[in-house]
mmCIF file of C-alpha atoms in Angstrom:
data_model
loop_
_atom_site.group_PDB
_atom_site.id
_atom_site.type_symbol
_atom_site.label_atom_id
_atom_site.label_comp_id
_atom_site.label_asym_id
_atom_site.label_seq_id
_atom_site.Cartn_x
_atom_site.Cartn_y
_atom_site.Cartn_z
ATOM 1 C CA GLY A 15 43.674 -135.865 -158.980
ATOM 2 C CA ASP A 16 41.940 -137.877 -156.620
ATOM 3 C CA SER A 17 41.136 -141.109 -156.526
ATOM 4 C CA VAL A 18 39.899 -144.063 -154.604
ATOM 5 C CA THR A 19 40.638 -147.778 -155.252
ATOM 6 C CA GLN A 20 38.334 -150.673 -153.641
ATOM 7 C CA MET A 21 38.708 -154.152 -153.841
ATOM 8 C CA GLU A 22 36.578 -155.399 -156.705
ATOM 9 C CA GLY A 23 33.599 -157.876 -156.278
ATOM 10 C CA PRO A 24 31.317 -159.539 -155.594
ATOM 11 C CA VAL A 25 32.447 -160.534 -152.299
ATOM 12 C CA THR A 26 30.178 -163.743 -150.983
ATOM 13 C CA LEU A 27 29.867 -164.662 -147.517
ATOM 14 C CA SER A 28 27.528 -166.542 -145.166
ATOM 15 C CA GLU A 29 26.023 -165.098 -142.674
ATOM 16 C CA GLU A 30 27.787 -164.225 -139.360
ATOM 17 C CA ALA A 31 31.053 -164.141 -141.507
ATOM 18 C CA PHE A 32 33.280 -161.181 -140.619
ATOM 19 C CA LEU A 33 33.876 -158.924 -143.611
ATOM 20 C CA THR A 34 36.697 -156.720 -144.522
ATOM 21 C CA ILE A 35 36.370 -154.341 -147.721
ATOM 22 C CA ASN A 36 39.438 -152.776 -148.855
ATOM 23 C CA CYS A 37 39.633 -148.731 -149.716
ATOM 24 C CA THR A 38 42.958 -146.956 -150.413
ATOM 25 C CA TYR A 39 42.971 -143.582 -151.683
ATOM 26 C CA THR A 40 45.218 -140.720 -153.351
ATOM 27 C CA ALA A 41 44.634 -137.325 -152.329
ATOM 28 C CA THR A 42 46.336 -134.112 -151.390
ATOM 29 C CA GLY A 43 45.970 -132.693 -148.212
ATOM 30 C CA TYR A 44 43.395 -134.190 -145.715
ATOM 31 C CA PRO A 45 40.591 -135.442 -147.042
ATOM 32 C CA SER A 46 37.382 -136.369 -145.420
ATOM 33 C CA LEU A 47 36.648 -140.118 -146.061
ATOM 34 C CA PHE A 48 33.241 -141.942 -146.405
ATOM 35 C CA TRP A 49 31.567 -145.269 -146.766
ATOM 36 C CA TYR A 50 28.153 -145.174 -148.659
ATOM 37 C CA VAL A 51 25.698 -148.258 -148.992
ATOM 38 C CA GLN A 52 23.580 -148.860 -152.077
ATOM 39 C CA TYR A 53 20.679 -151.009 -151.456
ATOM 40 C CA PRO A 54 19.164 -152.359 -154.747
ATOM 41 C CA GLY A 55 16.720 -149.795 -156.396
ATOM 42 C CA GLU A 56 17.727 -147.260 -154.085
ATOM 43 C CA GLY A 57 19.907 -144.083 -154.057
ATOM 44 C CA LEU A 58 23.112 -143.932 -151.843
ATOM 45 C CA GLN A 59 22.970 -143.575 -148.047
ATOM 46 C CA LEU A 60 26.070 -142.670 -145.597
ATOM 47 C CA LEU A 61 27.219 -145.381 -143.830
ATOM 48 C CA LEU A 62 29.788 -143.773 -141.848
ATOM 49 C CA LYS A 63 32.866 -141.313 -142.001
ATOM 50 C CA ALA A 64 35.864 -139.911 -140.793
ATOM 51 C CA THR A 65 37.278 -136.603 -141.014
ATOM 52 C CA LYS A 66 40.820 -136.887 -139.913
ATOM 53 C CA ALA A 67 43.570 -139.230 -139.285
ATOM 54 C CA ASP A 68 43.205 -142.178 -136.566
ATOM 55 C CA ASP A 69 39.659 -141.156 -136.672
ATOM 56 C CA LYS A 70 37.216 -144.281 -136.227
ATOM 57 C CA GLY A 71 33.677 -144.145 -138.377
ATOM 58 C CA SER A 72 31.153 -146.705 -137.287
ATOM 59 C CA ASN A 73 27.637 -147.577 -137.526
ATOM 60 C CA LYS A 74 25.425 -150.040 -137.616
ATOM 61 C CA GLY A 75 28.147 -152.651 -136.467
ATOM 62 C CA PHE A 76 30.436 -151.355 -139.548
ATOM 63 C CA GLU A 77 33.504 -149.546 -138.795
ATOM 64 C CA ALA A 78 36.439 -148.191 -140.790
ATOM 65 C CA THR A 79 39.446 -146.113 -139.533
ATOM 66 C CA TYR A 80 41.190 -143.448 -141.462
ATOM 67 C CA ARG A 81 44.781 -144.458 -141.867
ATOM 68 C CA LYS A 82 46.623 -141.608 -143.117
ATOM 69 C CA GLU A 83 50.178 -143.461 -143.223
ATOM 70 C CA THR A 84 48.727 -146.450 -145.238
ATOM 71 C CA THR A 85 46.207 -144.035 -147.221
ATOM 72 C CA SER A 86 43.454 -146.425 -146.341
ATOM 73 C CA PHE A 87 39.884 -146.791 -145.014
ATOM 74 C CA HIS A 88 38.989 -150.147 -144.846
ATOM 75 C CA LEU A 89 35.369 -151.292 -144.068
ATOM 76 C CA GLU A 90 34.706 -154.128 -141.455
ATOM 77 C CA LYS A 91 32.115 -155.536 -140.059
ATOM 78 C CA GLY A 92 32.156 -158.630 -137.367
ATOM 79 C CA SER A 93 29.216 -160.585 -138.223
ATOM 80 C CA VAL A 94 27.292 -159.825 -141.471
ATOM 81 C CA GLN A 95 23.517 -160.670 -142.209
ATOM 82 C CA VAL A 96 21.622 -161.149 -145.217
ATOM 83 C CA SER A 97 20.192 -157.539 -144.989
ATOM 84 C CA ASP A 98 23.917 -156.309 -145.517
ATOM 85 C CA SER A 99 23.834 -157.485 -149.045
ATOM 86 C CA ALA A 100 24.176 -154.136 -151.121
ATOM 87 C CA VAL A 101 26.987 -152.593 -152.913
ATOM 88 C CA TYR A 102 29.147 -150.191 -150.852
ATOM 89 C CA PHE A 103 30.772 -147.178 -152.029
ATOM 90 C CA CYS A 104 34.325 -145.638 -150.412
ATOM 91 C CA ALA A 105 34.537 -141.796 -150.944
ATOM 92 C CA LEU A 106 36.623 -138.870 -150.453
ATOM 93 C CA SER A 107 35.866 -135.385 -150.332
ATOM 94 C CA PRO A 108 39.035 -132.784 -150.569
ATOM 95 C CA HIS A 109 38.583 -129.718 -148.134
ATOM 96 C CA ASN A 110 38.294 -126.414 -149.512
ATOM 97 C CA ALA A 111 37.948 -127.940 -152.942
ATOM 98 C CA GLY A 112 34.119 -127.634 -153.937
ATOM 99 C CA ASN A 113 33.164 -130.679 -151.690
ATOM 100 C CA MET A 114 32.505 -133.021 -154.612
ATOM 101 C CA LEU A 115 32.950 -136.521 -153.729
ATOM 102 C CA THR A 116 35.118 -138.727 -155.474
ATOM 103 C CA PHE A 117 34.143 -142.903 -155.227
ATOM 104 C CA GLY A 118 35.632 -146.023 -155.790
ATOM 105 C CA GLY A 119 33.913 -148.250 -158.110
ATOM 106 C CA GLY A 120 32.249 -150.207 -155.614
ATOM 107 C CA THR A 121 32.036 -153.559 -154.060
ATOM 108 C CA ARG A 122 28.891 -155.804 -154.044
ATOM 109 C CA LEU A 123 28.578 -157.909 -151.389
ATOM 110 C CA MET A 124 26.137 -160.728 -151.091
ATOM 111 C CA VAL A 125 25.875 -162.561 -147.818
ATOM 112 C CA LYS A 126 24.037 -165.850 -147.782
ATOM 113 C CA PRO A 127 21.969 -167.522 -145.206
ATOM 114 C CA ASP B 8 14.105 -141.467 -146.792
ATOM 115 C CA SER B 9 17.032 -139.358 -147.464
ATOM 116 C CA GLY B 10 14.559 -135.998 -147.754
ATOM 117 C CA VAL B 11 15.594 -135.727 -151.277
ATOM 118 C CA THR B 12 13.359 -136.002 -154.185
ATOM 119 C CA GLN B 13 13.959 -136.520 -157.779
ATOM 120 C CA THR B 14 11.525 -136.832 -160.696
ATOM 121 C CA PRO B 15 10.859 -138.779 -162.954
ATOM 122 C CA LYS B 16 11.844 -142.021 -161.389
ATOM 123 C CA HIS B 17 12.273 -143.694 -165.099
ATOM 124 C CA LEU B 18 13.023 -141.778 -168.195
ATOM 125 C CA ILE B 19 12.944 -143.518 -171.803
ATOM 126 C CA THR B 20 13.913 -141.649 -174.947
ATOM 127 C CA ALA B 21 15.584 -141.765 -178.209
ATOM 128 C CA THR B 22 18.966 -140.525 -179.594
ATOM 129 C CA GLY B 23 19.366 -136.583 -180.309
ATOM 130 C CA GLN B 24 16.409 -135.774 -177.622
ATOM 131 C CA ARG B 25 16.467 -133.632 -174.992
ATOM 132 C CA VAL B 26 15.505 -134.146 -171.295
ATOM 133 C CA THR B 27 15.315 -132.612 -167.859
ATOM 134 C CA LEU B 28 15.763 -134.521 -164.605
ATOM 135 C CA ARG B 29 14.481 -132.390 -161.555
ATOM 136 C CA CYS B 30 16.200 -132.496 -157.943
ATOM 137 C CA SER B 31 14.609 -130.739 -154.822
ATOM 138 C CA PRO B 32 17.032 -130.897 -151.791
ATOM 139 C CA ARG B 33 16.157 -131.384 -148.143
ATOM 140 C CA SER B 34 14.202 -128.484 -146.650
ATOM 141 C CA GLY B 35 17.100 -126.095 -145.694
ATOM 142 C CA ASP B 36 19.983 -127.427 -148.045
ATOM 143 C CA LEU B 37 21.779 -124.660 -150.057
ATOM 144 C CA SER B 38 23.723 -127.232 -152.035
ATOM 145 C CA VAL B 39 23.199 -129.595 -154.884
ATOM 146 C CA TYR B 40 25.346 -131.843 -156.718
ATOM 147 C CA TRP B 41 24.354 -134.228 -159.641
ATOM 148 C CA TYR B 42 26.215 -137.229 -159.957
ATOM 149 C CA GLN B 43 26.449 -139.855 -162.889
ATOM 150 C CA GLN B 44 26.421 -143.650 -162.246
ATOM 151 C CA SER B 45 27.166 -145.829 -165.241
ATOM 152 C CA LEU B 46 28.407 -149.336 -165.645
ATOM 153 C CA ASP B 47 31.406 -148.462 -167.555
ATOM 154 C CA GLN B 48 32.173 -144.697 -165.286
ATOM 155 C CA GLY B 49 31.067 -145.823 -162.150
ATOM 156 C CA LEU B 50 30.105 -142.848 -159.971
ATOM 157 C CA GLN B 51 31.067 -139.626 -161.159
ATOM 158 C CA PHE B 52 30.303 -135.983 -160.082
ATOM 159 C CA LEU B 53 28.951 -134.060 -162.729
ATOM 160 C CA ILE B 54 28.195 -130.353 -161.236
ATOM 161 C CA HIS B 55 27.898 -128.557 -157.997
ATOM 162 C CA TYR B 56 25.668 -125.590 -156.969
ATOM 163 C CA TYR B 57 25.414 -123.411 -153.838
ATOM 164 C CA ASN B 58 22.227 -121.176 -153.480
ATOM 165 C CA GLY B 59 21.500 -120.786 -157.147
ATOM 166 C CA GLU B 60 25.474 -120.263 -158.145
ATOM 167 C CA GLU B 61 27.422 -122.905 -159.865
ATOM 168 C CA ARG B 62 30.368 -123.723 -157.369
ATOM 169 C CA ALA B 63 32.247 -126.883 -159.482
ATOM 170 C CA LYS B 64 32.276 -128.659 -162.637
ATOM 171 C CA GLY B 65 33.402 -132.425 -162.673
ATOM 172 C CA ASN B 66 33.241 -134.614 -166.026
ATOM 173 C CA ILE B 67 30.100 -133.088 -167.306
ATOM 174 C CA LEU B 68 29.622 -132.675 -171.095
ATOM 175 C CA GLU B 69 29.209 -129.691 -172.896
ATOM 176 C CA ARG B 70 25.806 -131.180 -174.216
ATOM 177 C CA PHE B 71 24.445 -131.401 -170.485
ATOM 178 C CA SER B 72 24.090 -128.080 -168.278
ATOM 179 C CA ALA B 73 22.373 -127.465 -164.937
ATOM 180 C CA GLN B 74 20.871 -124.743 -162.898
ATOM 181 C CA GLN B 75 19.369 -124.034 -159.406
ATOM 182 C CA PHE B 76 16.293 -121.667 -158.923
ATOM 183 C CA PRO B 77 15.675 -119.514 -156.255
ATOM 184 C CA ASP B 78 13.529 -122.179 -154.367
ATOM 185 C CA LEU B 79 16.977 -124.051 -154.522
ATOM 186 C CA HIS B 80 15.317 -126.980 -156.785
ATOM 187 C CA SER B 81 17.764 -127.895 -159.528
ATOM 188 C CA GLU B 82 17.703 -129.401 -162.789
ATOM 189 C CA LEU B 83 19.878 -130.825 -165.155
ATOM 190 C CA ASN B 84 19.563 -130.637 -168.663
ATOM 191 C CA LEU B 85 20.909 -133.408 -170.953
ATOM 192 C CA SER B 86 20.722 -132.595 -175.002
ATOM 193 C CA SER B 87 21.573 -134.464 -178.115
ATOM 194 C CA LEU B 88 21.508 -137.825 -176.317
ATOM 195 C CA GLU B 89 23.575 -140.295 -177.269
ATOM 196 C CA LEU B 90 23.142 -144.429 -176.324
ATOM 197 C CA GLY B 91 26.181 -143.771 -174.167
ATOM 198 C CA ASP B 92 24.270 -141.364 -171.868
ATOM 199 C CA SER B 93 22.046 -144.147 -170.511
ATOM 200 C CA ALA B 94 22.976 -144.032 -166.850
ATOM 201 C CA LEU B 95 21.596 -143.170 -163.384
ATOM 202 C CA TYR B 96 21.584 -139.879 -162.264
ATOM 203 C CA PHE B 97 21.804 -139.110 -158.741
ATOM 204 C CA CYS B 98 21.130 -135.736 -156.992
ATOM 205 C CA ALA B 99 22.664 -135.062 -153.549
ATOM 206 C CA SER B 100 22.255 -132.075 -151.276
ATOM 207 C CA SER B 101 23.935 -130.959 -148.489
ATOM 208 C CA ALA B 102 23.563 -127.898 -145.420
ATOM 209 C CA ARG B 103 25.332 -124.570 -145.755
ATOM 210 C CA ASP B 104 27.710 -125.714 -142.926
ATOM 211 C CA ALA B 105 27.514 -129.239 -142.906
ATOM 212 C CA LEU B 106 30.774 -130.455 -141.413
ATOM 213 C CA HIS B 107 32.869 -132.022 -143.843
ATOM 214 C CA ASN B 108 30.381 -132.294 -146.491
ATOM 215 C CA GLU B 109 27.914 -134.856 -145.516
ATOM 216 C CA GLN B 110 25.933 -135.596 -148.448
ATOM 217 C CA PHE B 111 21.972 -136.729 -148.604
ATOM 218 C CA PHE B 112 21.191 -138.948 -152.184
ATOM 219 C CA GLY B 113 17.893 -138.906 -153.729
ATOM 220 C CA PRO B 114 16.739 -142.455 -155.286
ATOM 221 C CA GLY B 115 17.688 -141.203 -158.840
ATOM 222 C CA THR B 116 16.333 -140.870 -162.174
ATOM 223 C CA ARG B 117 17.305 -143.742 -164.737
ATOM 224 C CA LEU B 118 17.613 -142.650 -168.066
ATOM 225 C CA THR B 119 17.473 -145.377 -170.903
ATOM 226 C CA VAL B 120 18.478 -143.652 -174.251
ATOM 227 C CA LEU B 121 17.349 -146.019 -177.219
#
């Protein structure tokens, strides 16, 4: 079945550091890929998405590129802020298969001032 | 605010009991999804309803059931509760023709089984 693997956290960075959170997936066909963010005590919010190979999703300074050849969708941000501290989930949604999301285990990011 | 509402926010109950979690999707959304978030299993898809009909099932236990009503709100029923059912339960909704299934999540219901 489909699966998503992300780097385990926590990831601890200083403010203005560069962020990379790795995500790889296993799926048949051409799934859509997503990054969701969960702030403490809240539900998940869609951060960005990409729907086909080589698409780049971007939002709030975060970026991720759909790499079919490496089955990856790594999340990057050039300069993190304390307010970016949260748990980040990589997810996929297969086409024509109920549209449920399959999530990775989540990566907690802690940004220190 | 995603526009998806869930009640109650917190629920504390005992083993063997039955509870009902409620979800109201965003205005106009026909699809409702339920997910369970637990420390050991992570975020798992439970079930999907579209316009009142069940569309897909994931890792949902037989003790759990759900339905979507004509006004499109959904309820997740959990019975014969066990300690391991303690988790955050999220509801998400999406539009009928949402491109590539963008789902909007509610704030969740935290269930504690004692």
